[in-house]
Coordinates of C-alpha atoms in Angstrom, one line a residue:
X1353 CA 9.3 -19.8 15.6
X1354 CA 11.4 -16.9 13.4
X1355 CA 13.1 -18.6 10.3
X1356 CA 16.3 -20.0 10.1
X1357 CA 18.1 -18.1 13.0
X1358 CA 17.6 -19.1 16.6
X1359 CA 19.5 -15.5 17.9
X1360 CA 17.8 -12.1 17.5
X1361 CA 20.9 -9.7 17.2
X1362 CA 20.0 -6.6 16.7
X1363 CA 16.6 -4.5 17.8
X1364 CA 15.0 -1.8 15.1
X1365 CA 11.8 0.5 15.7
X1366 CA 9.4 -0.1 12.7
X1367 CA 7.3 2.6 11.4
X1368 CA 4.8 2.5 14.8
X1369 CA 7.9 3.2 16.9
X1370 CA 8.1 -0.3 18.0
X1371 CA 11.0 -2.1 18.9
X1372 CA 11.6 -5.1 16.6
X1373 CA 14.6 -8.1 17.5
X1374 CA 15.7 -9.1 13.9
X1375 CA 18.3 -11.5 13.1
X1376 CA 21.4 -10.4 11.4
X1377 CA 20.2 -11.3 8.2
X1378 CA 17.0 -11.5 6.9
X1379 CA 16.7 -13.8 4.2
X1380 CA 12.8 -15.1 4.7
X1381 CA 10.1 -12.4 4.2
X1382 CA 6.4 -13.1 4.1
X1383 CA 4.4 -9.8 3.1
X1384 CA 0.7 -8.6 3.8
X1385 CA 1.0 -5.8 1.8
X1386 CA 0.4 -6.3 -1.7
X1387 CA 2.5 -2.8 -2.7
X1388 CA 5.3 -4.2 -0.5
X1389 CA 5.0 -7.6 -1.9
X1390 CA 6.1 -5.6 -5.1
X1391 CA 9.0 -3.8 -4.1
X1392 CA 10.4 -7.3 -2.5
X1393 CA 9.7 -9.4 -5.6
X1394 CA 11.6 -6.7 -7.4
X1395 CA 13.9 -5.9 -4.9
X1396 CA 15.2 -9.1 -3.0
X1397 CA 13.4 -11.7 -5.2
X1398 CA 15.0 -14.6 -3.5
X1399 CA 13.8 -14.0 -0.2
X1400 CA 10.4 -13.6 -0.3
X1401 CA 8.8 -16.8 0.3
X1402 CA 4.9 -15.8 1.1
X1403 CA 1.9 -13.1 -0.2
X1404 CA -1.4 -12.0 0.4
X1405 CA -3.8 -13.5 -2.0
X1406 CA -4.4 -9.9 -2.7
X1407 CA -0.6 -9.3 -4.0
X1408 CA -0.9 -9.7 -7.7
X1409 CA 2.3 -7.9 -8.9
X1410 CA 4.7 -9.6 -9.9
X1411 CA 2.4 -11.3 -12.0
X1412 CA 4.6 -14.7 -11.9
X1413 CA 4.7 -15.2 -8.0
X1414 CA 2.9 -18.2 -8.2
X1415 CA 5.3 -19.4 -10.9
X1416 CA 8.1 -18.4 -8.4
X1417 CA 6.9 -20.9 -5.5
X1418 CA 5.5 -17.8 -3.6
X1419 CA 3.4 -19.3 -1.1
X1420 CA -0.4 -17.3 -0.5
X1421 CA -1.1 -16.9 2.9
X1422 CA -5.1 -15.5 2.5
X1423 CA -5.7 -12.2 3.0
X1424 CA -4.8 -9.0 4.4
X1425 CA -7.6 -8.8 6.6
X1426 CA -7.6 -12.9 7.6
X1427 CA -4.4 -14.0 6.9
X1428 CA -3.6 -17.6 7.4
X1429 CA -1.4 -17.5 10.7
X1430 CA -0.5 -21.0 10.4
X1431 CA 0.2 -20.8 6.8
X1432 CA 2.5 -18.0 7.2
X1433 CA 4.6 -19.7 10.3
X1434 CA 5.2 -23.1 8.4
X1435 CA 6.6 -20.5 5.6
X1436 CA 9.1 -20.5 9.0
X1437 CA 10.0 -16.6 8.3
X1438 CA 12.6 -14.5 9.5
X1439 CA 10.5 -11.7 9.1
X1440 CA 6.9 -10.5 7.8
X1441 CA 6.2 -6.9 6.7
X1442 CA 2.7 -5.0 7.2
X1443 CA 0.8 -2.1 7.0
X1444 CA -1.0 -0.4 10.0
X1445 CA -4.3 0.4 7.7
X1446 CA -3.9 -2.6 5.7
X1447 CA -3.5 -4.9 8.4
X1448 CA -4.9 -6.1 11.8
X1449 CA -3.0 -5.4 15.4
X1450 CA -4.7 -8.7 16.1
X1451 CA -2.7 -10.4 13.7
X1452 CA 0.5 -8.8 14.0
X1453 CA -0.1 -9.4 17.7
X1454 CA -0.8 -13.1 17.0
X1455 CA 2.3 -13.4 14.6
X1456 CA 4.7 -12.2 17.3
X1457 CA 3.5 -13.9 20.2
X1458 CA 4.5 -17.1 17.9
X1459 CA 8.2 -16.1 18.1
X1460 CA 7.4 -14.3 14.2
X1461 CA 8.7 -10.7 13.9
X1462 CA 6.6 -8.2 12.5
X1463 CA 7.8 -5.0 10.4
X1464 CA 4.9 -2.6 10.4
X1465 CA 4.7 0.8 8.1
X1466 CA 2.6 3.4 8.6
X1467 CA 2.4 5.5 5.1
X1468 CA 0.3 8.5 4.4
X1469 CA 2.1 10.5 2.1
X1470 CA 4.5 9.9 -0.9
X1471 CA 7.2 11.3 0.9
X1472 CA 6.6 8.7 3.9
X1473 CA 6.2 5.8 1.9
X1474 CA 9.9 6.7 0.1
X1475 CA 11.2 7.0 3.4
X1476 CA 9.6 3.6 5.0
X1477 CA 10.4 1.7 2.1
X1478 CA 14.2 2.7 2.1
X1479 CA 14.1 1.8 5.8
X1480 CA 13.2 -1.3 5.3
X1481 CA 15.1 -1.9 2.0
X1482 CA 18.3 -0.7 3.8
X1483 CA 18.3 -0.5 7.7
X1484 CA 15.7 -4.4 7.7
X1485 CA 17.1 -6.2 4.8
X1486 CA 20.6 -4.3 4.6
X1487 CA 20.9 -3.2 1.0
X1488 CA 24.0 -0.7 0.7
X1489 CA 22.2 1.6 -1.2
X1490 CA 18.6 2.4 -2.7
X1491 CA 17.4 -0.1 -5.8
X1492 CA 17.1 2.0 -9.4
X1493 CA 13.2 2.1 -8.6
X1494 CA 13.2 4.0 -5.5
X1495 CA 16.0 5.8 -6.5
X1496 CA 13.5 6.6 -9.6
X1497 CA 10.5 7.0 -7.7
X1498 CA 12.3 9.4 -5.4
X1499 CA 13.5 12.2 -8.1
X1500 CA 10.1 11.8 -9.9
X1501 CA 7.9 13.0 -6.9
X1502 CA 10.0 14.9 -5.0
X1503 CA 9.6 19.2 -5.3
X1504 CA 6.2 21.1 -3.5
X1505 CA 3.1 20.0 -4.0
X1506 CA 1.2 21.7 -7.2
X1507 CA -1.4 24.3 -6.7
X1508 CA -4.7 22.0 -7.6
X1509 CA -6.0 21.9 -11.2
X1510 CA -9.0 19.6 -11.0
X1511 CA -11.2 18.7 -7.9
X1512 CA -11.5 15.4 -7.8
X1513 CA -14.4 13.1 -5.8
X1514 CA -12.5 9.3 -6.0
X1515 CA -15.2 6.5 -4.8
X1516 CA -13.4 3.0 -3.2
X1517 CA -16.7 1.2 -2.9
X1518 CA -20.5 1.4 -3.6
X1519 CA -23.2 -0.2 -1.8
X1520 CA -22.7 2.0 0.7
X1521 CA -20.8 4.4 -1.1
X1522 CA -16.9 5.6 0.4
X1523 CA -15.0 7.9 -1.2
X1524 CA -10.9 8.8 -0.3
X1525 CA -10.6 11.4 2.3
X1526 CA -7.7 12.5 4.3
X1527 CA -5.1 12.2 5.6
X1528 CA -4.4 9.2 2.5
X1529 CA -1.9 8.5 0.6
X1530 CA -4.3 8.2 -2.7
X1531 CA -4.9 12.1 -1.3
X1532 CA -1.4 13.5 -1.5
X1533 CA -0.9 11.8 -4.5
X1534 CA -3.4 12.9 -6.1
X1535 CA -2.1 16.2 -4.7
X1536 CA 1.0 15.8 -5.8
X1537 CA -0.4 15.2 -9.3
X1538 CA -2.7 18.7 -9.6
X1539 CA -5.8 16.6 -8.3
X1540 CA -7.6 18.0 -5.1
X1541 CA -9.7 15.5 -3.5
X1542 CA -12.9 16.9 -2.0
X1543 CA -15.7 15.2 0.1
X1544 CA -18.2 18.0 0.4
X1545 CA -16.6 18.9 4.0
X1546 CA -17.1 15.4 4.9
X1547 CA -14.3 14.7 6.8
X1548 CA -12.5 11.2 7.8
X1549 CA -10.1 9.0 6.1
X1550 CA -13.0 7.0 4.0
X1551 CA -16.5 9.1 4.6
X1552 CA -19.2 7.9 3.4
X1553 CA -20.6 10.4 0.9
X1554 CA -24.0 9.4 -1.3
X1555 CA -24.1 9.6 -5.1
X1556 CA -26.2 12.5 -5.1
X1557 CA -24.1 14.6 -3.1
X1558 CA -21.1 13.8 -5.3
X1559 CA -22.9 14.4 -8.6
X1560 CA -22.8 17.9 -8.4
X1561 CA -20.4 20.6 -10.2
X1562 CA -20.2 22.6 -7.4
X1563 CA -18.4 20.4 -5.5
X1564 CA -16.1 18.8 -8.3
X1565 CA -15.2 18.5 -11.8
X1566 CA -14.4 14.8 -11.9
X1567 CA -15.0 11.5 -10.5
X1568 CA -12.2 9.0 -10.4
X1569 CA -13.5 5.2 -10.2
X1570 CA -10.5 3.2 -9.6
X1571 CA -10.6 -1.0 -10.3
X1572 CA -9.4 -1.4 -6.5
X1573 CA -10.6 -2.1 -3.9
X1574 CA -14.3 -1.9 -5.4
X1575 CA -13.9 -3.0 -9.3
X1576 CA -15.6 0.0 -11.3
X1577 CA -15.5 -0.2 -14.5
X1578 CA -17.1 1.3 -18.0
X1579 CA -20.7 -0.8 -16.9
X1580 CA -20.3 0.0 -12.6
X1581 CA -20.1 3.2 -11.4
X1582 CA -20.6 5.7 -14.4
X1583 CA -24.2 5.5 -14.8
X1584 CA -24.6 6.8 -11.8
X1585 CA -23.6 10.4 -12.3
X1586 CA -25.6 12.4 -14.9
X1587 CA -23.9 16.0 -14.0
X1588 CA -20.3 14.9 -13.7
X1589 CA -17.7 13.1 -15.7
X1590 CA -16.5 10.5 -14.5
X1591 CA -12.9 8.5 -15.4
X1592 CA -12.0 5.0 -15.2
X1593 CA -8.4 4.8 -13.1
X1594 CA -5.8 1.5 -12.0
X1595 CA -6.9 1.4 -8.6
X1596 CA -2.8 0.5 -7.9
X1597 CA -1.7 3.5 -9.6
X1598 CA -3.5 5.8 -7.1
X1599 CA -3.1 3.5 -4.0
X1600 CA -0.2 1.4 -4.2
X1601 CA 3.7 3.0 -3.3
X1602 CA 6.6 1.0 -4.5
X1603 CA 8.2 0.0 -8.1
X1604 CA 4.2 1.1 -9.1
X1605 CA 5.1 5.1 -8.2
X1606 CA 7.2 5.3 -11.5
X1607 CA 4.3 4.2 -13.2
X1608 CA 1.9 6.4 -11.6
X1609 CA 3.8 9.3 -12.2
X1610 CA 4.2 9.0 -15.7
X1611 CA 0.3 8.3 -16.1
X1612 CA -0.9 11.4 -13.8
X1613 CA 1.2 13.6 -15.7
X1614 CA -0.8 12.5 -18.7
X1615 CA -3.8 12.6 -17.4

């Protein structure tokens, strides 16, 4: 069963294009998306009652009474319906269709976003913010997070090969988000014509100058760090990177911004 409100008064299309019967306020939210999870707990604190185990920012949502619901990819159905939500918010790649399928034929509404550019995760996350949860105007974050990457995209200073896991090896591809941030940021990813969102690409084909000048080993999803990953390039540098400030959108974009620019 939805939340609180027995009456579905007004009908939205989510990010998919799918038609979605929210109540007139939404005052429960359970997200599966730890970036969302985020820009809620900064956003509309009071009304998110559930997260991924995955969702680690805020660091105090456990000390709020945020209830954890599993994971993004096995999520606790059960859990998440005796959280009784009005609403729970998703992520096409980050989430199952079986889940959100199984979530609304228990009466739950589903918001699903579908973000593969900087530019669409502003737009879906104002959306939501505004047109779901009925905020009267953007929150000082997005607002922020807006003016610092908007303008064209940079002409590419650095290729850039960025690993998400080893053992078999898969490195970002396109179309990403991590991608056109990256872009946005003077970074051109490469795979070595390997194309595909996440193609695998072996060690020794990325080790090699012709094909890039750096390797970015991000924390997340796969944990690389100064002991796992670097060794295994002898002909390219390689640099350690927050895994959410290449691959998380939300409060985390200001952040990112400000870090790129440094880099």
């Amino acid at each position: 069963m939805p939340g609180r409100h027995l009456r579905l008064r007004r009908t939205l299309r989510d990010d998919l294009r799918q038609d979605i019967a929210l109540p007139d306020r939404v005052d429960r939210i359970v997200s599966l998306v730890p970036s969302l999870t985020e820009a809620l707990a900064v956003t509309v604190p009071d009304r998110l009652v559930g997260a991924t185990d995955w969702c680690t920012h805020p660091a105090d949502l456990d000390a709020r009474g945020v209830g954890r619901v599993r994971g993004t990819k096995n999520p606790d159905l059960a859990a998440i319906a005796a959280l009784q939500p009005d609403l729970v918010v998703a992520n096409k790649e980050e989430n199952r269709e079986l889940d959100v399928r199984r979530l609304r034929e228990r009466g739950i509404p589903v918001w699903v976003t579908d973000i593969e550019t900087v530019p669409a995760s502003i737009t879906s996350m104002r959306r939501l913010l505004r047109e779901v949860l009925g905020l009267r105007e953007d929150p000082a974050w997005l607002a922020e997070a807006d003016r610092a990457w908007s303008g064209p995209v940079p002409a590419p200073s650095a290729r850039v090969v960025v690993p998400i896991w080893r053992d078999p090896w898969m490195v970002i591809g396109r179309p990403t988000f991590t991608a056109d941030l990256l872009a946005r940021s003077g970074f051109q990813v490469v795979t070595a014509g390997v194309t595909g969102r996440y193609p695998g690409l072996e060690p020794e084909v990325i080790d090699d100058p012709a094909l890039a000048d750096l390797v970015l080993l991000p924390d997340e999803p796969y944990v690389f760090t100064a002991a796992d990953g670097p060794e295994v390039f002898e002909r390219l540098p390689t640099r350690l990177v927050s895994g959410r400030l290449i691959t998380w959108y939300g409060p985390s974009l200001i952040e990112a911004r400000i870090s790129l620019d440094r880099s």
